[in-house]
Amino acid sequence: MSDHKRRAGGTLAPKLTNANETHLPKAGVHGGRPVSIEGLRRLSGYLIRQAQLFVFHDFNQRLAPLDLRPAQYSVLSVTRENPGLSQMALSHVLGIGRSGIVPLLDVLEARGLLTREPASDRRSHALYLTARGSGLLAQADVLVQQNQDHTIDKIGRRNHEQLLEILEVFGRPE
Amino acid sequence: MSDHKRRAGGTLAPKLTNANETHLPKAGVHGGRPVSIEGLRRLSGYLIRQAQLFVFHDFNQRLAPLDLRPAQYSVLSVTRENPGLSQMALSHVLGIGRSGIVPLLDVLEARGLLTREPASDRRSHALYLTARGSGLLAQADVLVQQNQDHTIDKIGRRNHEQLLEILEVFGRPE
């Protein structure tokens, strides 16, 4: 099944095999003409958004067996790389505000994937993966690599390498 | 104010000028060391997401005076380019499901920016911008170009042109 079809979802796909409905416009065409989106296609913001939806859609499907969403994977990955980091440092580096990071950590802790240990500063907490969290993350790494391969298939390996270089500036913790 | 600071928000920034709080870890550092996110930085999906957040954050700030969000701008732009297109064709080309497109159109119609005219097929509607919608969209175009310039400033003009080419595949209506 193509990504296109997956993304559009069944409710949008006209049943062209049904004779009573063949007068319906084909999705993506407009009175027999393809829908034009030249205005949007010149905007990197639009293309970046569409690319992000493509990646996340595939991510969520692939990682569903592990019940991990992109932000959860990011939290586990950063915690593995920086054992004992504070909630504040984590939220800052991921660009997720306090109101977003707390429920994220609550869920991961309740699932036994990470722990919040009291730090010397009582207002903070030091984050660590549990053994279970490490194990799940190792499984997730394999699926996330497949998710990346899916993007590489879409745009080509050389373009993908260029993309990593162009967007590198967005992955610099400050 | 840098984007970085804007994104992080005031609640995350430690008050380093307050002597009582200088022992707090600096946001983005971890026990005096910078937080490492090497794992995530190798993932295009992570970088694309961070880029998208960067673009949308700026978009929402710039377009706030017009009260237009990215998806609303997209709907108006596609409707201008394809007067009379159906709700189905619109939702398909933007990759927004029916449950997302209906409230979007409801809001834009209530604001007098577009109209849904009955089409020959009663189950569909033909979408048109109103004069007011056209006027607002023309104002928005200027701000959206500034939003794009902001991205160009961030990654450089040559990189931006390459980015448009690499991501072009995500802007093809099918």
Tab-separated table of C-alpha atoms in Angstrom:
chain	number	residue	atom	x	y	z
A	1	MET	CA	0.000	0.000	0.000
A	2	SER	CA	1.444	3.356	-0.949
A	3	ASP	CA	2.021	6.030	1.658
A	4	HIS	CA	-0.214	8.217	-0.294
A	5	LYS	CA	-3.120	5.854	0.168
A	6	ARG	CA	-2.306	5.305	3.792
A	7	ARG	CA	-2.184	8.993	4.473
A	8	ALA	CA	-5.384	9.803	2.665
A	9	GLY	CA	-7.321	7.177	4.579
A	10	GLY	CA	-10.203	5.120	3.343
A	11	THR	CA	-12.887	7.739	3.779
A	12	LEU	CA	-11.329	10.030	1.221
A	13	ALA	CA	-10.854	7.499	-1.521
A	14	PRO	CA	-13.744	7.573	-3.983
A	15	LYS	CA	-15.076	4.152	-4.855
A	16	LEU	CA	-14.453	4.353	-8.558
A	17	THR	CA	-15.540	0.770	-8.986
A	18	ASN	CA	-19.056	1.666	-7.934
A	19	ALA	CA	-20.950	2.707	-11.056
A	20	ASN	CA	-23.258	5.000	-9.068
A	21	GLU	CA	-20.377	7.039	-7.825
A	22	THR	CA	-18.222	7.458	-10.893
A	23	HIS	CA	-19.428	11.018	-11.260
A	24	LEU	CA	-17.720	11.904	-8.004
A	25	PRO	CA	-14.581	13.924	-8.491
A	26	LYS	CA	-11.484	11.854	-8.094
A	27	ALA	CA	-9.717	12.899	-4.908
A	28	GLY	CA	-6.872	15.227	-5.817
A	29	VAL	CA	-8.482	16.405	-9.002
A	30	HIS	CA	-10.731	19.363	-9.419
A	31	GLY	CA	-13.367	19.249	-12.111
A	32	GLY	CA	-11.190	16.822	-14.040
A	33	ARG	CA	-8.095	18.983	-13.604
A	34	PRO	CA	-5.434	18.210	-11.029
A	35	VAL	CA	-5.546	20.521	-8.032
A	36	SER	CA	-2.817	23.107	-8.348
A	37	ILE	CA	-0.761	23.987	-5.288
A	38	GLU	CA	2.002	25.990	-6.919
A	39	GLY	CA	1.750	28.659	-4.241
A	40	LEU	CA	2.361	26.237	-1.401
A	41	ARG	CA	5.019	24.262	-3.229
A	42	ARG	CA	7.283	27.294	-3.274
A	43	LEU	CA	7.180	27.465	0.522
A	44	SER	CA	9.772	25.466	2.405
A	45	GLY	CA	7.536	25.630	5.466
A	46	TYR	CA	4.794	23.757	3.633
A	47	LEU	CA	7.206	21.149	2.308
A	48	ILE	CA	8.843	20.701	5.699
A	49	ARG	CA	5.420	20.189	7.255
A	50	GLN	CA	4.429	17.624	4.645
A	51	ALA	CA	7.748	15.834	5.121
A	52	GLN	CA	7.230	15.813	8.878
A	53	LEU	CA	3.751	14.323	8.502
A	54	PHE	CA	5.173	11.668	6.163
A	55	VAL	CA	7.906	10.737	8.648
A	56	PHE	CA	5.674	10.771	11.722
A	57	HIS	CA	2.945	8.771	10.056
A	58	ASP	CA	5.414	6.036	9.226
A	59	PHE	CA	7.079	6.324	12.632
A	60	ASN	CA	3.817	5.861	14.479
A	61	GLN	CA	2.884	2.829	12.418
A	62	ARG	CA	6.272	1.177	12.819
A	63	LEU	CA	6.651	1.912	16.507
A	64	ALA	CA	3.069	1.036	17.388
A	65	PRO	CA	4.034	-2.474	18.579
A	66	LEU	CA	6.287	-0.790	21.165
A	67	ASP	CA	3.695	1.922	21.898
A	68	LEU	CA	6.270	4.679	21.434
A	69	ARG	CA	5.590	8.074	19.905
A	70	PRO	CA	8.326	10.296	18.469
A	71	ALA	CA	8.596	12.553	21.532
A	72	GLN	CA	8.796	9.523	23.837
A	73	TYR	CA	11.567	8.041	21.735
A	74	SER	CA	13.444	11.350	21.873
A	75	VAL	CA	13.198	11.479	25.661
A	76	LEU	CA	14.491	7.928	26.051
A	77	SER	CA	17.291	8.508	23.549
A	78	VAL	CA	18.521	11.697	25.207
A	79	THR	CA	18.291	10.109	28.662
A	80	ARG	CA	20.378	7.140	27.522
A	81	GLU	CA	23.012	9.491	26.178
A	82	ASN	CA	23.005	11.710	29.278
A	83	PRO	CA	22.264	9.573	32.319
A	84	GLY	CA	21.314	11.692	35.304
A	85	LEU	CA	20.344	14.740	33.296
A	86	SER	CA	17.761	17.060	34.775
A	87	GLN	CA	14.212	17.457	33.616
A	88	MET	CA	15.033	21.083	32.896
A	89	ALA	CA	17.982	20.253	30.669
A	90	LEU	CA	15.916	17.637	28.864
A	91	SER	CA	12.981	19.938	28.238
A	92	HIS	CA	15.310	22.657	27.049
A	93	VAL	CA	17.271	20.548	24.627
A	94	LEU	CA	14.122	19.056	23.114
A	95	GLY	CA	12.333	22.396	22.962
A	96	ILE	CA	9.428	20.993	24.964
A	97	GLY	CA	8.044	23.235	27.676
A	98	ARG	CA	7.476	22.145	31.254
A	99	SER	CA	3.790	21.593	30.630
A	100	GLY	CA	4.706	19.126	27.924
A	101	ILE	CA	7.655	17.350	29.500
A	102	VAL	CA	6.044	16.500	32.835
A	103	PRO	CA	3.208	14.329	31.476
A	104	LEU	CA	5.659	12.747	29.026
A	105	LEU	CA	7.950	11.725	31.882
A	106	ASP	CA	4.992	10.633	34.012
A	107	VAL	CA	3.928	8.160	31.354
A	108	LEU	CA	7.430	6.798	30.749
A	109	GLU	CA	8.019	6.435	34.471
A	110	ALA	CA	4.668	4.714	35.008
A	111	ARG	CA	5.607	2.259	32.283
A	112	GLY	CA	8.835	1.512	34.117
A	113	LEU	CA	11.047	2.830	31.342
A	114	LEU	CA	12.807	5.581	33.257
A	115	THR	CA	13.191	6.799	36.813
A	116	ARG	CA	13.401	10.246	38.330
A	117	GLU	CA	15.911	10.190	41.168
A	118	PRO	CA	16.076	13.043	43.659
A	119	ALA	CA	19.034	15.277	42.818
A	120	SER	CA	21.101	17.439	45.155
A	121	ASP	CA	18.853	20.278	44.119
A	122	ARG	CA	15.472	19.183	45.455
A	123	ARG	CA	13.660	21.192	42.808
A	124	SER	CA	15.177	19.071	40.079
A	125	HIS	CA	15.358	15.366	39.317
A	126	ALA	CA	18.006	13.246	37.718
A	127	LEU	CA	16.676	11.043	34.929
A	128	TYR	CA	17.881	7.503	34.261
A	129	LEU	CA	16.691	4.731	32.007
A	130	THR	CA	15.685	1.518	33.691
A	131	ALA	CA	16.881	-1.826	32.334
A	132	ARG	CA	13.464	-2.176	30.784
A	133	GLY	CA	13.755	1.263	29.212
A	134	SER	CA	17.150	0.392	27.766
A	135	GLY	CA	15.797	-2.813	26.314
A	136	LEU	CA	12.789	-1.181	24.743
A	137	LEU	CA	14.915	1.623	23.344
A	138	ALA	CA	17.258	-0.880	21.702
A	139	GLN	CA	14.262	-2.449	19.987
A	140	ALA	CA	13.003	0.977	19.002
A	141	ASP	CA	16.370	1.922	17.482
A	142	VAL	CA	15.956	-0.825	14.890
A	143	LEU	CA	12.482	0.383	13.917
A	144	VAL	CA	13.566	4.013	13.865
A	145	GLN	CA	16.336	3.108	11.462
A	146	GLN	CA	13.696	1.475	9.260
A	147	ASN	CA	11.685	4.673	9.523
A	148	GLN	CA	14.713	6.595	8.285
A	149	ASP	CA	15.242	4.088	5.472
A	150	HIS	CA	11.671	4.754	4.426
A	151	THR	CA	12.490	8.459	4.075
A	152	ILE	CA	15.664	7.577	2.166
A	153	ASP	CA	13.578	5.483	-0.220
A	154	LYS	CA	11.314	8.479	-0.751
A	155	ILE	CA	13.935	11.142	-1.495
A	156	GLY	CA	17.062	9.173	-2.407
A	157	ARG	CA	20.211	8.528	-0.402
A	158	ARG	CA	22.203	11.468	-1.716
A	159	ASN	CA	19.373	13.910	-1.093
A	160	HIS	CA	18.967	12.454	2.369
A	161	GLU	CA	22.599	13.105	3.207
A	162	GLN	CA	22.259	16.664	1.978
A	163	LEU	CA	19.108	17.054	4.020
A	164	LEU	CA	20.928	16.013	7.188
A	165	GLU	CA	23.577	18.644	6.478
A	166	ILE	CA	21.115	21.414	5.643
A	167	LEU	CA	18.997	20.791	8.741
A	168	GLU	CA	21.954	20.177	11.040
A	169	VAL	CA	21.523	23.666	12.491
A	170	PHE	CA	18.158	22.631	13.950
A	171	GLY	CA	19.789	19.822	15.932
A	172	ARG	CA	22.269	21.931	17.844
A	173	PRO	CA	21.543	22.119	21.531
A	174	GLU	CA	22.415	25.580	22.772
B	1	MET	CA	15.259	38.002	21.107
B	2	SER	CA	16.727	34.869	19.600
B	3	ASP	CA	14.466	32.109	18.393
B	4	HIS	CA	16.121	29.892	20.830
B	5	LYS	CA	15.032	32.027	23.743
B	6	ARG	CA	11.589	32.497	22.324
B	7	ARG	CA	11.134	28.781	21.911
B	8	ALA	CA	12.395	27.886	25.335
B	9	GLY	CA	10.029	30.295	27.053
B	10	GLY	CA	10.622	32.179	30.231
B	11	THR	CA	9.823	29.360	32.610
B	12	LEU	CA	12.791	27.312	31.447
B	13	ALA	CA	15.415	30.019	31.656
B	14	PRO	CA	17.252	29.902	34.964
B	15	LYS	CA	17.616	33.285	36.597
B	16	LEU	CA	21.382	33.373	36.656
B	17	THR	CA	21.332	36.901	37.955
B	18	ASN	CA	19.766	35.709	41.177
B	19	ALA	CA	22.581	34.724	43.537
B	20	ASN	CA	20.390	32.160	45.284
B	21	GLU	CA	19.856	30.249	42.106
B	22	THR	CA	23.284	30.191	40.529
B	23	HIS	CA	23.702	26.559	41.545
B	24	LEU	CA	20.873	25.605	39.197
B	25	PRO	CA	22.063	23.833	36.098
B	26	LYS	CA	22.094	26.045	33.066
B	27	ALA	CA	19.323	24.960	30.727
B	28	GLY	CA	20.848	22.855	27.963
B	29	VAL	CA	23.771	21.738	30.033
B	30	HIS	CA	23.985	18.664	32.170
B	31	GLY	CA	26.153	18.743	35.248
B	32	GLY	CA	28.271	21.401	33.579
B	33	ARG	CA	28.529	19.440	30.337
B	34	PRO	CA	26.402	20.241	27.298
B	35	VAL	CA	23.599	17.765	26.758
B	36	SER	CA	24.554	15.372	23.989
B	37	ILE	CA	21.971	14.458	21.382
B	38	GLU	CA	24.198	12.715	18.861
B	39	GLY	CA	21.694	9.905	18.476
B	40	LEU	CA	18.848	12.211	17.483
B	41	ARG	CA	21.001	14.439	15.310
B	42	ARG	CA	21.632	11.560	12.943
B	43	LEU	CA	17.907	11.172	12.350
B	44	SER	CA	16.387	13.225	9.564
B	45	GLY	CA	12.994	12.767	11.204
B	46	TYR	CA	14.190	14.552	14.322
B	47	LEU	CA	15.766	17.385	12.334
B	48	ILE	CA	12.691	17.752	10.132
B	49	ARG	CA	10.530	17.983	13.228
B	50	GLN	CA	12.759	20.607	14.815
B	51	ALA	CA	12.767	22.571	11.552
B	52	GLN	CA	8.987	22.374	11.393
B	53	LEU	CA	8.649	23.660	14.951
B	54	PHE	CA	11.026	26.509	14.117
B	55	VAL	CA	9.014	27.477	11.032
B	56	PHE	CA	5.600	27.154	12.675
B	57	HIS	CA	6.632	29.070	15.760
B	58	ASP	CA	7.716	31.988	13.619
B	59	PHE	CA	4.682	31.628	11.350
B	60	ASN	CA	2.272	31.785	14.250
B	61	GLN	CA	3.932	34.856	15.682
B	62	ARG	CA	4.033	36.686	12.377
B	63	LEU	CA	0.510	35.782	11.301
B	64	ALA	CA	-1.034	36.389	14.719
B	65	PRO	CA	-2.257	39.879	13.718
B	66	LEU	CA	-4.287	38.200	10.968
B	67	ASP	CA	-5.301	35.318	13.231
B	68	LEU	CA	-4.212	32.757	10.650
B	69	ARG	CA	-2.618	29.406	11.424
B	70	PRO	CA	-0.581	27.441	8.881
B	71	ALA	CA	-3.391	25.054	7.941
B	72	GLN	CA	-5.813	27.942	7.470
B	73	TYR	CA	-3.360	29.711	5.213
B	74	SER	CA	-2.957	26.522	3.178
B	75	VAL	CA	-6.710	26.174	2.723
B	76	LEU	CA	-7.084	29.772	1.567
B	77	SER	CA	-4.095	29.513	-0.762
B	78	VAL	CA	-5.318	26.317	-2.441
B	79	THR	CA	-8.845	27.699	-2.742
B	80	ARG	CA	-7.560	30.857	-4.430
B	81	GLU	CA	-5.614	28.752	-6.890
B	82	ASN	CA	-8.517	26.375	-7.565
B	83	PRO	CA	-11.769	28.312	-7.279
B	84	GLY	CA	-14.739	25.968	-6.989
B	85	LEU	CA	-12.737	22.975	-5.838
B	86	SER	CA	-14.492	20.424	-3.686
B	87	GLN	CA	-13.961	19.867	-0.014
B	88	MET	CA	-12.867	16.338	-0.879
B	89	ALA	CA	-10.229	17.468	-3.337
B	90	LEU	CA	-8.979	20.029	-0.842
B	91	SER	CA	-8.728	17.605	2.042
B	92	HIS	CA	-6.980	15.093	-0.177
B	93	VAL	CA	-4.383	17.449	-1.566
B	94	LEU	CA	-3.541	18.821	1.879
B	95	GLY	CA	-3.477	15.394	3.496
B	96	ILE	CA	-6.057	16.500	6.059
B	97	GLY	CA	-8.827	14.025	6.818
B	98	ARG	CA	-12.506	14.876	6.764
B	99	SER	CA	-12.584	15.229	10.549
B	100	GLY	CA	-9.921	17.903	10.261
B	101	ILE	CA	-11.083	19.759	7.176
B	102	VAL	CA	-14.699	20.327	8.206
B	103	PRO	CA	-13.996	22.389	11.342
B	104	LEU	CA	-11.253	24.241	9.459
B	105	LEU	CA	-13.724	25.251	6.748
B	106	ASP	CA	-16.409	26.047	9.323
B	107	VAL	CA	-14.141	28.596	10.974
B	108	LEU	CA	-13.018	30.199	7.723
B	109	GLU	CA	-16.591	30.396	6.482
B	110	ALA	CA	-17.817	31.882	9.775
B	111	ARG	CA	-15.134	34.533	9.468
B	112	GLY	CA	-16.419	35.378	6.007
B	113	LEU	CA	-13.204	34.352	4.271
B	114	LEU	CA	-14.611	31.613	2.048
B	115	THR	CA	-17.952	30.237	0.968
B	116	ARG	CA	-19.192	26.748	0.315
B	117	GLU	CA	-21.538	26.818	-2.659
B	118	PRO	CA	-23.768	23.854	-3.406
B	119	ALA	CA	-22.282	21.876	-6.287
B	120	SER	CA	-24.069	19.738	-8.864
B	121	ASP	CA	-23.280	16.828	-6.622
B	122	ARG	CA	-25.232	17.627	-3.465
B	123	ARG	CA	-22.822	15.651	-1.329
B	124	SER	CA	-20.034	17.991	-2.213
B	125	HIS	CA	-19.503	21.739	-2.066
B	126	ALA	CA	-17.592	24.099	-4.259
B	127	LEU	CA	-15.228	26.341	-2.346
B	128	TYR	CA	-14.577	29.982	-3.214
B	129	LEU	CA	-12.745	32.791	-1.493
B	130	THR	CA	-14.794	35.851	-0.640
B	131	ALA	CA	-13.451	39.315	-1.404
B	132	ARG	CA	-12.571	39.539	2.249
B	133	GLY	CA	-10.751	36.203	2.069
B	134	SER	CA	-8.777	37.351	-0.964
B	135	GLY	CA	-7.812	40.546	0.798
B	136	LEU	CA	-6.677	38.804	3.951
B	137	LEU	CA	-4.747	36.225	1.961
B	138	ALA	CA	-2.881	38.960	0.086
B	139	GLN	CA	-1.831	40.428	3.424
B	140	ALA	CA	-0.869	36.979	4.656
B	141	ASP	CA	1.283	36.329	1.581
B	142	VAL	CA	3.586	39.171	2.594
B	143	LEU	CA	3.996	37.808	6.119
B	144	VAL	CA	4.473	34.254	4.874
B	145	GLN	CA	7.273	35.448	2.630
B	146	GLN	CA	8.858	37.030	5.704
B	147	ASN	CA	8.448	33.708	7.463
B	148	GLN	CA	10.311	32.047	4.612
B	149	ASP	CA	13.019	34.716	4.734
B	150	HIS	CA	13.453	33.886	8.396
B	151	THR	CA	14.172	30.265	7.459
B	152	ILE	CA	16.555	31.430	4.720
B	153	ASP	CA	18.405	33.520	7.309
B	154	LYS	CA	18.710	30.435	9.476
B	155	ILE	CA	20.061	27.970	6.908
B	156	GLY	CA	21.389	30.174	4.098
B	157	ARG	CA	19.950	30.894	0.671
B	158	ARG	CA	21.774	28.161	-1.206
B	159	ASN	CA	20.802	25.532	1.344
B	160	HIS	CA	17.243	26.771	1.195
B	161	GLU	CA	17.102	26.303	-2.556
B	162	GLN	CA	18.472	22.791	-2.170
B	163	LEU	CA	15.929	22.103	0.535
B	164	LEU	CA	13.074	23.098	-1.776
B	165	GLU	CA	14.403	20.668	-4.385
B	166	ILE	CA	14.962	17.803	-1.965
B	167	LEU	CA	11.515	18.127	-0.400
B	168	GLU	CA	9.737	18.808	-3.685
B	169	VAL	CA	8.441	15.228	-3.706
B	170	PHE	CA	6.349	15.980	-0.615
B	171	GLY	CA	4.532	18.779	-2.422
B	172	ARG	CA	3.212	16.753	-5.318
B	173	PRO	CA	-0.520	16.322	-5.292
B	174	GLU	CA	-1.341	12.857	-6.544
